Short mmCIF file of C-alpha atoms and ligand atoms in Angstrom, two decimals:
data_model
loop_
_atom_site.label_atom_id
_atom_site.label_comp_id
_atom_site.label_asym_id
_atom_site.label_seq_id
_atom_site.Cartn_x
_atom_site.Cartn_y
_atom_site.Cartn_z
CA MET A 1 -13.55 -28.69 14.61
CA LEU A 2 -11.90 -25.35 13.81
CA PRO A 3 -14.00 -22.94 11.71
CA LEU A 4 -13.10 -22.51 8.04
CA PRO A 5 -10.34 -19.85 7.94
CA LEU A 6 -12.22 -17.53 5.59
CA VAL A 7 -11.53 -13.77 5.82
CA PRO A 8 -13.40 -11.74 4.69
CA PHE A 9 -16.28 -14.08 5.48
CA PRO A 10 -18.34 -14.88 2.35
CA ALA A 11 -22.00 -13.96 1.96
CA ASP A 12 -23.13 -17.57 1.93
CA VAL A 13 -21.26 -20.72 3.02
CA ASP A 14 -22.68 -24.24 3.05
CA VAL A 15 -20.41 -26.95 4.38
CA ALA A 16 -21.23 -30.31 2.77
CA ASP A 17 -21.13 -33.66 4.53
CA ALA A 18 -18.79 -35.26 2.00
CA PRO A 19 -15.12 -36.27 1.85
CA ALA A 20 -12.68 -33.47 1.06
CA PHE A 21 -11.19 -32.88 -2.39
CA ASP A 22 -7.64 -34.24 -2.70
CA LEU A 23 -5.35 -31.63 -4.29
CA SER A 24 -2.58 -34.09 -5.12
CA ARG A 25 -4.76 -35.65 -7.81
CA ALA A 26 -5.94 -32.34 -9.25
CA GLY A 27 -5.55 -30.80 -12.68
CA LEU A 28 -6.71 -27.41 -13.77
CA ARG A 29 -8.48 -25.87 -16.75
CA GLY A 30 -10.14 -22.61 -17.71
CA ASP A 31 -9.38 -18.91 -17.52
CA PRO A 32 -5.58 -18.51 -17.88
CA ASP A 33 -5.17 -15.52 -15.53
CA ALA A 34 -7.13 -17.18 -12.76
CA ALA A 35 -5.21 -20.42 -13.37
CA THR A 36 -1.90 -18.57 -12.92
CA ALA A 37 -3.15 -17.00 -9.68
CA LEU A 38 -4.35 -20.34 -8.32
CA ARG A 39 -1.18 -22.21 -9.32
CA SER A 40 0.95 -19.64 -7.56
CA THR A 41 -1.04 -19.74 -4.29
CA VAL A 42 -1.22 -23.54 -4.25
CA ALA A 43 2.50 -23.87 -5.01
CA ALA A 44 3.42 -21.45 -2.21
CA ARG A 45 1.15 -23.21 0.28
CA THR A 46 1.75 -26.87 -0.64
CA GLY A 47 4.65 -27.16 -3.06
CA ILE A 48 2.24 -28.78 -5.54
CA ASP A 49 2.58 -27.63 -9.14
CA LEU A 50 -0.97 -28.11 -10.49
CA PRO A 51 -0.89 -29.65 -14.00
CA ASP A 52 -3.49 -29.10 -16.71
CA GLY A 53 -6.52 -31.29 -16.15
CA ASP A 54 -10.23 -31.40 -15.57
CA ALA A 55 -10.81 -31.59 -11.83
CA ILE A 56 -10.64 -27.85 -11.17
CA SER A 57 -12.45 -25.51 -13.56
CA LEU A 58 -12.24 -21.73 -13.59
CA ALA A 59 -14.62 -19.64 -15.68
CA VAL A 60 -16.19 -16.23 -16.07
CA GLN A 61 -19.91 -16.42 -16.65
CA ASP A 62 -21.98 -13.25 -16.95
CA GLY A 63 -24.69 -12.72 -14.40
CA GLY A 64 -24.64 -11.74 -10.74
CA PRO A 65 -23.31 -8.59 -9.12
CA ALA A 66 -19.90 -7.11 -9.99
CA GLU A 67 -17.00 -8.99 -8.34
CA SER A 68 -19.23 -11.89 -7.23
CA TYR A 69 -18.39 -15.57 -7.59
CA THR A 70 -19.48 -19.05 -6.65
CA LEU A 71 -17.11 -21.76 -5.46
CA GLU A 72 -18.24 -25.37 -5.34
CA VAL A 73 -15.93 -27.98 -3.85
CA GLU A 74 -17.02 -31.58 -4.18
CA THR A 75 -15.06 -34.75 -3.46
CA THR A 76 -14.26 -35.18 -7.13
CA GLY A 77 -13.99 -31.64 -8.44
CA ILE A 78 -13.89 -27.90 -7.86
CA ARG A 79 -15.70 -25.28 -9.90
CA ILE A 80 -15.22 -21.51 -9.55
CA THR A 81 -17.45 -19.20 -11.56
CA GLY A 82 -16.92 -15.44 -11.48
CA ALA A 83 -19.46 -12.88 -12.65
CA ASP A 84 -16.42 -11.06 -14.03
CA ALA A 85 -12.63 -11.53 -13.98
CA ALA A 86 -12.39 -9.89 -10.55
CA GLY A 87 -15.03 -12.21 -9.12
CA LEU A 88 -13.19 -15.23 -10.48
CA PHE A 89 -9.96 -13.91 -8.93
CA TYR A 90 -11.71 -13.55 -5.57
CA GLY A 91 -13.02 -17.10 -5.81
CA VAL A 92 -9.42 -18.22 -6.29
CA GLN A 93 -8.38 -16.29 -3.15
CA THR A 94 -11.14 -17.99 -1.17
CA LEU A 95 -10.03 -21.39 -2.43
CA GLY A 96 -6.45 -20.56 -1.37
CA GLN A 97 -7.67 -19.96 2.19
CA LEU A 98 -9.43 -23.34 2.26
CA VAL A 99 -6.40 -25.49 1.35
CA ARG A 100 -5.27 -27.48 4.37
CA ARG A 101 -3.17 -30.43 5.43
CA ASP A 102 -4.78 -33.73 6.24
CA GLY A 103 -2.06 -36.14 7.32
CA GLU A 104 0.16 -36.58 4.28
CA ARG A 105 -2.38 -35.04 1.90
CA TRP A 106 -3.36 -31.50 0.94
CA VAL A 107 -7.12 -31.19 0.75
CA VAL A 108 -9.97 -28.74 0.32
CA PRO A 109 -13.12 -29.35 2.41
CA ALA A 110 -16.38 -29.91 0.52
CA VAL A 111 -18.26 -26.64 0.56
CA ARG A 112 -20.51 -24.40 -1.56
CA ILE A 113 -19.90 -20.68 -1.40
CA ALA A 114 -21.76 -17.82 -3.07
CA ASP A 115 -20.15 -14.47 -2.43
CA ALA A 116 -20.29 -10.78 -3.34
CA PRO A 117 -18.90 -7.62 -1.74
CA ARG A 118 -20.78 -5.16 0.47
CA PHE A 119 -18.83 -2.05 -0.64
CA ALA A 120 -17.56 -1.24 -4.14
CA TYR A 121 -14.46 0.61 -2.90
CA ARG A 122 -12.20 -1.44 -0.64
CA GLY A 123 -8.90 0.34 -0.26
CA VAL A 124 -5.51 0.29 1.34
CA MET A 125 -3.26 3.35 1.35
CA LEU A 126 0.52 3.38 1.42
CA ASP A 127 2.42 6.58 2.25
CA VAL A 128 5.54 6.50 0.09
CA ALA A 129 6.50 10.08 1.01
CA ARG A 130 7.57 9.83 4.67
CA HIS A 131 9.58 6.73 3.78
CA PHE A 132 10.01 5.82 0.14
CA HIS A 133 9.00 2.27 -0.76
CA ALA A 134 10.47 0.72 -3.91
CA VAL A 135 8.34 -0.85 -6.65
CA ASP A 136 8.88 -4.42 -5.42
CA THR A 137 7.66 -3.48 -1.94
CA VAL A 138 4.55 -1.91 -3.44
CA THR A 139 3.82 -4.97 -5.58
CA ALA A 140 4.28 -7.21 -2.52
CA TYR A 141 1.74 -5.07 -0.67
CA ILE A 142 -0.61 -5.29 -3.65
CA ASP A 143 -0.44 -9.12 -3.45
CA ARG A 144 -1.20 -9.05 0.26
CA ALA A 145 -4.14 -6.69 -0.12
CA ALA A 146 -5.60 -8.40 -3.19
CA SER A 147 -5.57 -11.75 -1.38
CA LEU A 148 -7.99 -10.16 1.12
CA LYS A 149 -10.19 -8.82 -1.72
CA PHE A 150 -9.14 -5.17 -1.54
CA ASN A 151 -9.59 -3.50 -4.91
CA VAL A 152 -7.98 -0.05 -4.47
CA LEU A 153 -4.39 0.97 -3.77
CA HIS A 154 -4.16 4.62 -2.74
CA LEU A 155 -0.58 5.91 -3.06
CA HIS A 156 0.26 9.02 -1.01
CA LEU A 157 2.87 10.33 -3.46
CA SER A 158 3.87 13.68 -1.96
CA ASP A 159 4.27 15.23 1.45
CA ASP A 160 6.57 17.65 3.28
CA GLN A 161 9.36 15.05 3.25
CA GLY A 162 9.45 14.33 -0.49
CA TRP A 163 7.87 14.25 -3.94
CA ARG A 164 7.87 10.66 -5.21
CA LEU A 165 6.69 10.71 -8.85
CA GLU A 166 8.76 11.98 -11.75
CA LEU A 167 6.82 14.34 -14.01
CA ARG A 168 7.84 15.52 -17.47
CA SER A 169 6.02 18.79 -17.01
CA ARG A 170 7.73 19.54 -13.68
CA PRO A 171 11.04 17.65 -13.53
CA GLU A 172 12.36 19.88 -10.74
CA LEU A 173 10.04 18.11 -8.27
CA THR A 174 12.00 14.88 -8.23
CA GLU A 175 15.33 16.54 -9.11
CA ARG A 176 15.21 18.78 -6.05
CA ALA A 177 12.78 17.22 -3.61
CA SER A 178 12.98 13.43 -3.61
CA ALA A 179 16.42 12.51 -2.26
CA THR A 180 15.59 12.40 1.44
CA ALA A 181 12.98 10.94 3.81
CA VAL A 182 12.18 10.85 7.52
CA ASP A 183 15.13 10.72 9.94
CA GLY A 184 17.84 10.58 7.30
CA ALA A 185 16.42 7.51 5.53
CA PRO A 186 17.19 7.36 1.81
CA GLY A 187 14.55 8.98 -0.38
CA GLY A 188 13.63 7.97 -3.89
CA PHE A 189 10.98 8.38 -6.53
CA TYR A 190 9.10 6.44 -9.19
CA THR A 191 9.87 7.13 -12.81
CA ARG A 192 6.83 7.38 -15.05
CA ASP A 193 7.56 3.81 -16.16
CA ASP A 194 7.81 2.62 -12.53
CA TYR A 195 4.42 4.16 -11.88
CA ARG A 196 2.95 2.55 -14.99
CA ALA A 197 4.38 -0.79 -13.83
CA ILE A 198 2.70 -0.41 -10.43
CA VAL A 199 -0.61 0.49 -12.09
CA ALA A 200 -0.36 -2.54 -14.40
CA TYR A 201 0.59 -4.91 -11.59
CA ALA A 202 -2.31 -3.64 -9.50
CA ALA A 203 -4.68 -4.11 -12.45
CA SER A 204 -3.51 -7.71 -12.84
CA ARG A 205 -4.70 -8.21 -9.23
CA HIS A 206 -7.93 -6.30 -9.91
CA MET A 207 -6.82 -3.24 -7.97
CA THR A 208 -7.22 0.35 -9.12
CA VAL A 209 -4.51 2.85 -8.19
CA VAL A 210 -5.69 6.13 -6.63
CA PRO A 211 -2.72 8.53 -6.69
CA GLU A 212 -2.54 11.46 -4.29
CA PHE A 213 -0.60 14.72 -4.49
CA ASP A 214 -1.33 16.36 -1.14
CA MET A 215 -2.03 20.12 -1.14
CA PRO A 216 -2.26 22.99 -0.22
CA GLY A 217 -0.56 21.81 3.02
CA HIS A 218 2.00 19.00 3.22
CA THR A 219 3.93 20.83 0.48
CA HIS A 220 7.34 21.66 1.96
CA ALA A 221 8.91 19.45 -0.75
CA VAL A 222 7.11 21.41 -3.49
CA ALA A 223 8.69 24.54 -2.01
CA LEU A 224 12.19 23.09 -2.54
CA ALA A 225 11.48 22.88 -6.27
CA TYR A 226 9.25 25.96 -6.66
CA PRO A 227 9.82 28.39 -3.78
CA GLU A 228 7.87 31.08 -5.61
CA ILE A 229 4.52 29.29 -5.17
CA ALA A 230 4.99 28.40 -1.48
CA GLU A 231 4.46 30.29 1.77
CA ALA A 232 7.20 30.33 4.40
CA PRO A 233 6.82 27.49 6.95
CA VAL A 234 4.49 28.36 9.84
CA THR A 235 6.41 27.02 12.79
CA ASP A 236 4.11 28.00 15.67
CA VAL A 237 1.68 25.17 14.75
CA ILE A 238 4.37 22.58 15.45
CA THR A 239 3.83 20.85 18.77
CA GLU A 240 6.51 18.20 18.46
CA GLY A 241 9.36 17.16 16.24
CA ALA A 242 11.88 19.06 14.17
CA ILE A 243 11.22 22.62 12.95
CA PRO A 244 11.29 22.99 9.15
CA VAL A 245 13.57 25.51 7.46
CA ALA A 246 12.59 27.06 4.12
CA GLY A 247 14.76 25.75 1.30
CA GLU A 248 16.08 22.75 3.25
CA PRO A 249 14.69 19.20 2.98
CA TYR A 250 12.44 18.31 5.91
CA THR A 251 13.18 15.00 7.65
CA GLY A 252 11.02 15.42 10.76
CA THR A 253 7.44 14.26 11.23
CA ALA A 254 5.55 17.40 12.24
CA VAL A 255 2.47 18.29 10.16
CA GLY A 256 0.50 21.34 9.17
CA PHE A 257 3.24 23.92 8.69
CA SER A 258 3.44 24.27 4.91
CA SER A 259 1.14 25.84 2.35
CA LEU A 260 1.08 26.73 -1.28
CA ARG A 261 0.31 30.38 -2.10
CA VAL A 262 -3.39 30.21 -2.82
CA HIS A 263 -3.97 33.50 -4.65
CA ASP A 264 -1.22 33.20 -7.28
CA ASP A 265 -1.89 32.12 -10.85
CA ALA A 266 1.46 30.34 -10.86
CA THR A 267 0.12 28.00 -8.16
CA TYR A 268 -2.79 26.93 -10.36
CA ALA A 269 -0.53 26.51 -13.37
CA PHE A 270 1.38 24.06 -11.15
CA VAL A 271 -1.80 22.31 -9.98
CA ARG A 272 -2.98 21.93 -13.59
CA ASP A 273 0.37 20.60 -14.79
CA VAL A 274 0.78 17.99 -12.08
CA PHE A 275 -2.79 16.68 -12.20
CA ALA A 276 -2.99 16.72 -16.00
CA GLU A 277 0.10 14.54 -16.18
CA LEU A 278 -1.15 12.34 -13.35
CA ALA A 279 -4.46 11.92 -15.19
CA GLU A 280 -2.61 10.90 -18.34
CA LEU A 281 -0.65 8.23 -16.39
CA THR A 282 -3.63 6.95 -14.40
CA PRO A 283 -6.34 4.79 -16.00
CA GLY A 284 -8.54 4.74 -12.86
CA PRO A 285 -11.35 7.27 -12.35
CA TRP A 286 -10.02 9.00 -9.21
CA LEU A 287 -7.30 11.57 -8.41
CA HIS A 288 -6.74 12.51 -4.74
CA PHE A 289 -5.59 16.05 -3.94
CA GLY A 290 -5.15 15.70 -0.17
CA GLY A 291 -6.46 18.77 1.63
CA ASP A 292 -5.72 17.52 5.16
CA GLU A 293 -4.18 19.40 8.07
CA SER A 294 -3.66 22.70 6.27
CA HIS A 295 -3.06 24.49 9.55
CA GLY A 296 -0.76 26.96 7.81
CA THR A 297 -3.61 28.20 5.56
CA THR A 298 -6.55 30.36 6.73
CA PRO A 299 -10.00 28.74 6.37
CA GLU A 300 -10.94 31.24 3.61
CA ASP A 301 -7.75 30.57 1.68
CA PHE A 302 -8.18 26.85 2.17
CA ALA A 303 -11.74 26.98 0.78
CA HIS A 304 -10.55 29.03 -2.19
CA PHE A 305 -7.80 26.52 -2.97
CA VAL A 306 -10.03 23.46 -2.58
CA ALA A 307 -12.63 24.91 -4.95
CA ARG A 308 -10.02 25.57 -7.63
CA ALA A 309 -8.03 22.34 -7.24
CA SER A 310 -11.15 20.13 -7.23
CA THR A 311 -12.40 21.92 -10.35
CA VAL A 312 -9.07 21.40 -12.12
CA ILE A 313 -9.39 17.64 -11.53
CA ALA A 314 -13.07 17.50 -12.51
CA ASP A 315 -12.22 19.40 -15.73
CA LEU A 316 -9.66 16.69 -16.53
CA GLY A 317 -12.53 14.18 -16.56
CA LYS A 318 -11.51 12.55 -13.27
CA THR A 319 -13.36 12.34 -9.96
CA PRO A 320 -11.55 14.30 -7.24
CA ILE A 321 -11.03 12.78 -3.79
CA ALA A 322 -9.99 14.81 -0.74
CA TRP A 323 -9.56 14.26 2.99
CA HIS A 324 -12.68 15.31 4.89
CA GLU A 325 -11.50 18.83 5.82
CA ALA A 326 -12.16 19.84 2.19
CA GLY A 327 -15.90 19.39 2.86
CA ALA A 328 -15.76 22.81 4.54
CA ALA A 329 -15.22 24.49 1.15
CA ALA A 330 -18.45 25.83 -0.35
CA GLY A 331 -17.00 25.76 -3.87
CA LEU A 332 -15.95 22.11 -3.82
CA ALA A 333 -16.53 20.55 -7.26
CA PRO A 334 -19.83 18.59 -7.26
CA GLY A 335 -19.31 14.85 -7.02
CA THR A 336 -16.01 15.10 -5.13
CA ILE A 337 -15.45 12.08 -2.88
CA GLY A 338 -14.56 12.76 0.77
CA GLN A 339 -12.28 10.61 2.89
CA TYR A 340 -13.26 10.61 6.57
CA TRP A 341 -10.37 10.16 8.99
CA GLY A 342 -12.07 11.17 12.25
CA PHE A 343 -12.69 8.70 15.05
CA VAL A 344 -15.29 5.90 15.18
CA THR A 345 -17.07 8.04 17.76
CA PRO A 346 -16.48 11.50 16.30
CA THR A 347 -15.00 14.19 18.49
CA ASP A 348 -14.83 17.16 16.10
CA ALA A 349 -16.35 18.65 12.95
CA ALA A 350 -15.29 15.71 10.78
CA PRO A 351 -18.84 14.28 10.36
CA GLU A 352 -20.22 17.64 9.22
CA HIS A 353 -17.42 17.92 6.68
CA ALA A 354 -17.99 14.34 5.51
CA ARG A 355 -21.74 14.91 5.04
CA ALA A 356 -20.98 17.97 2.90
CA PHE A 357 -19.54 15.71 0.18
CA ALA A 358 -22.74 13.67 0.04
CA GLN A 359 -24.80 16.87 -0.07
CA ARG A 360 -22.89 17.90 -3.21
CA GLY A 361 -23.46 14.66 -5.05
CA GLY A 362 -20.35 12.89 -3.86
CA ARG A 363 -19.86 9.96 -1.54
CA VAL A 364 -17.61 9.17 1.39
CA ILE A 365 -14.76 6.74 2.00
CA LEU A 366 -14.48 5.81 5.68
CA SER A 367 -11.02 5.58 7.26
CA PRO A 368 -11.75 6.04 10.97
CA ALA A 369 -8.31 6.63 12.44
CA ASP A 370 -8.80 4.86 15.76
CA ALA A 371 -9.98 1.69 14.01
CA ILE A 372 -8.17 1.20 10.71
CA TYR A 373 -5.13 3.46 10.69
CA LEU A 374 -2.67 0.61 10.26
CA ASP A 375 0.18 2.88 11.39
CA MET A 376 -1.12 3.00 14.96
CA LYS A 377 0.76 0.81 17.43
CA PRO A 378 -1.07 -2.50 17.91
CA THR A 379 0.02 -2.72 21.57
CA ASP A 380 1.72 -0.36 24.04
CA ASP A 381 5.06 -2.10 23.71
CA ALA A 382 5.08 -2.43 19.89
CA PRO A 383 8.36 -1.07 18.50
CA LEU A 384 6.75 0.60 15.46
CA GLY A 385 3.77 2.87 15.07
CA LEU A 386 2.13 6.01 16.42
CA THR A 387 -0.48 6.43 19.17
CA TRP A 388 -2.34 9.70 18.51
CA ALA A 389 -5.60 7.98 17.49
CA ASN A 390 -6.84 6.99 20.95
CA GLY A 391 -3.72 5.05 21.88
CA PRO A 392 -2.75 1.61 20.54
CA THR A 393 -5.32 -0.06 18.27
CA SER A 394 -5.95 -3.69 19.15
CA LEU A 395 -7.18 -6.19 16.56
CA GLU A 396 -10.50 -6.26 18.39
CA ARG A 397 -10.88 -2.49 18.06
CA ALA A 398 -9.88 -2.65 14.39
CA TYR A 399 -12.71 -5.14 13.87
CA SER A 400 -15.45 -3.81 16.13
CA TRP A 401 -17.12 -0.96 14.24
CA GLU A 402 -19.94 -0.60 11.74
CA PRO A 403 -19.57 1.82 8.80
CA THR A 404 -23.14 3.16 8.89
CA GLU A 405 -22.78 4.08 12.58
CA VAL A 406 -19.77 6.41 12.31
CA VAL A 407 -21.16 9.55 10.66
CA ASP A 408 -24.76 10.43 11.58
CA GLY A 409 -26.89 11.08 8.53
CA LEU A 410 -24.61 9.16 6.19
CA PRO A 411 -26.63 6.18 4.95
CA GLU A 412 -25.06 3.11 3.39
CA ASP A 413 -25.57 4.32 -0.18
CA ALA A 414 -23.63 7.52 0.61
CA ILE A 415 -20.64 5.39 1.64
CA LEU A 416 -18.46 4.53 -1.34
CA GLY A 417 -16.38 2.22 0.78
CA ILE A 418 -13.65 1.67 3.33
CA GLU A 419 -9.93 2.38 3.25
CA ALA A 420 -7.16 1.35 5.65
CA PRO A 421 -4.26 3.85 5.47
CA LEU A 422 -0.68 3.07 6.40
CA TRP A 423 1.29 6.24 7.07
CA THR A 424 5.00 5.56 7.18
CA GLU A 425 6.64 7.88 9.69
CA THR A 426 7.92 4.72 11.48
CA VAL A 427 7.72 2.29 8.54
CA ALA A 428 10.83 1.79 6.41
CA SER A 429 10.63 -1.72 4.92
CA LEU A 430 8.28 -4.51 3.85
CA ALA A 431 8.95 -6.22 7.20
CA ASP A 432 7.79 -3.03 8.95
CA ILE A 433 4.69 -2.92 6.73
CA ASP A 434 3.83 -6.52 7.66
CA ALA A 435 4.45 -5.86 11.35
CA LEU A 436 1.89 -3.04 11.44
CA ALA A 437 -0.59 -3.99 8.71
CA PHE A 438 -1.10 -7.59 9.83
CA PRO A 439 -3.38 -8.90 11.15
CA ARG A 440 -5.46 -5.67 11.36
CA ILE A 441 -5.66 -5.38 7.56
CA ALA A 442 -7.81 -8.53 7.68
CA ALA A 443 -10.29 -6.77 9.99
CA ALA A 444 -10.54 -3.87 7.53
CA ALA A 445 -11.03 -6.34 4.67
CA GLU A 446 -13.97 -8.01 6.41
CA ILE A 447 -15.63 -4.68 7.25
CA ALA A 448 -15.30 -3.64 3.61
CA TRP A 449 -16.47 -6.93 2.07
CA SER A 450 -18.76 -8.86 4.39
CA ALA A 451 -22.45 -8.22 5.01
CA PRO A 452 -23.08 -6.65 8.42
CA ALA A 453 -25.84 -8.99 9.52
CA GLY A 454 -24.16 -12.33 8.85
CA SER A 455 -23.96 -14.68 11.81
CA GLU A 456 -20.17 -14.89 11.41
CA ARG A 457 -19.71 -11.10 11.54
CA THR A 458 -18.69 -11.18 15.19
CA TRP A 459 -15.39 -10.61 16.92
CA GLY A 460 -15.45 -14.16 18.30
CA SER A 461 -15.89 -15.69 14.87
CA PHE A 462 -13.39 -13.37 13.17
CA ARG A 463 -10.76 -14.01 15.79
CA ALA A 464 -11.05 -17.78 15.37
CA ARG A 465 -11.03 -17.60 11.56
CA VAL A 466 -8.07 -15.21 11.29
CA GLY A 467 -5.98 -17.52 13.48
CA GLY A 468 -6.43 -20.22 10.85
CA LEU A 469 -4.81 -18.01 8.19
CA GLY A 470 -1.41 -18.09 9.91
CA PRO A 471 0.00 -20.97 7.83
CA LEU A 472 -1.15 -19.42 4.53
CA TRP A 473 0.34 -16.04 5.44
CA THR A 474 3.60 -17.67 6.49
CA SER A 475 3.81 -19.60 3.22
CA LEU A 476 3.28 -16.32 1.33
CA GLY A 477 6.25 -14.77 3.17
CA ILE A 478 4.16 -12.44 5.33
CA ARG A 479 5.91 -11.74 8.63
CA PHE A 480 2.79 -11.03 10.67
CA PRO A 481 3.01 -10.54 14.42
CA ALA A 482 1.26 -13.39 16.24
CA VAL A 483 -0.80 -11.04 18.42
CA ALA A 484 -2.00 -12.56 21.68
CA GLU A 485 -5.68 -11.81 20.97
CA VAL A 486 -5.69 -14.71 18.50
CA THR A 487 -4.92 -18.43 18.80
CA TRP A 488 -2.76 -19.04 15.74
CA THR A 489 -2.78 -22.33 13.86
CA THR A 490 0.77 -23.53 13.31
C1 LIG B 501 -2.50 12.40 10.05
S1 LIG B 501 -4.68 11.41 8.45
C2 LIG B 501 -2.19 12.67 8.74
C3 LIG B 501 -0.89 12.27 8.19
C4 LIG B 501 -0.05 11.56 9.20
C5 LIG B 501 -0.92 10.64 10.03
C6 LIG B 501 -0.18 9.77 10.97
C7 LIG B 501 -4.25 12.55 7.57
C8 LIG B 501 -5.16 12.88 6.51
N1 LIG B 501 -3.09 13.18 7.83
O1 LIG B 501 -0.22 13.40 7.68
O2 LIG B 501 0.93 10.84 8.54
O3 LIG B 501 -1.85 11.42 10.73
O4 LIG B 501 -1.02 8.83 11.56
#
């Protein structure tokens, strides 16, 4: 028999020797939000519109770790109990994965599951700067990620190619620097209400939005709106792609050429304005200020900027997050979270920078680029994606790494969690997102959620289980590539 198609694999699964539960005779009662989520998944998968009734019960019951749940499927009934609303929601997602055809019937196998996450922070990132992605694309990606038990959506809201969030304090940003994107693609931006709608939609799926304004590099777009706080582009760091011109929108994909002026008060007035307004619009605890690839800034200037920007955010009552390079700054605000984007087997100073966050009371989010950068090509001949992170990233490579083994001296409790970024130099639509994110996003989900020692935490088991999710993904409208590493159920 095929294994149960559960990804991420739950902490504890007991298959019972009893007839399956028949969904066609089911009715539903309990928590209304969870009921809506379950009805929508079951309708998409089976066409069945679950009526009110008693067979399936959904409840929050205090006790147990955050986000945990139990799911009991018996021949005559199903009970999901969440320790909190998120846990109940995750129990519903697990149930959705178990629904299967049996001849003419839709059934759920008899099973008892008790489950809780390994890491508290389980993120996906979407770059809406290189290509702009409209609100409905973002909400579709939220649904995909939430179904795999991710609980953070990191939005990369600014880069050299565009500024994507309208601000009252600095309206020139979107007026002058949002109309274009990579390679002549249309630009765009979120109004404050659009952003609030994304935050609310994410919250309804138990995801927290982490917004990022990237600085002091990746700021060519800022320079279109406020040339007085920007340095001229440094073009000798560009090894490929178009050369930027001051005052003109940048539609190439080179990195590292732009910088804010780091010793000007006007720069910090800008930093305060944009993060104060972002803090006001963002209910979550974190604000990300970038800090990556500032090749156009000297190390001393970079350290000076990072100290001031991280302090601005901490003073707003939020926890700053920065890419790992910022760990080099002695004056980094205590408690700042670092995001590691080096390789699984590090090749540079990234681990030292990552450890520096933990040494200052912060923790680290792991995004090893050659494992879970979803924008890497999955195979040599894939039409979309980049290859700089050790060439194409197979599903097996996306799965086969252990968080505590990446950065020496970074124990499990110094790791806040895992995040799978999707940079969008080659990604223009939801279909493109699906083509690159799936199925590797499922590998990232399991690394973030599932206990490392479990007997099912092996590539062989994962590969068999993920193949069984094909029909569910198809019914949810996900256009995933049927990669040859997996035998897909049809
Ligand atoms: C590196 S990873 C970047 C991004 C690019 C990405 C492409 C990081 C912090 N910076 O600017 O989009 O590579 O994979």
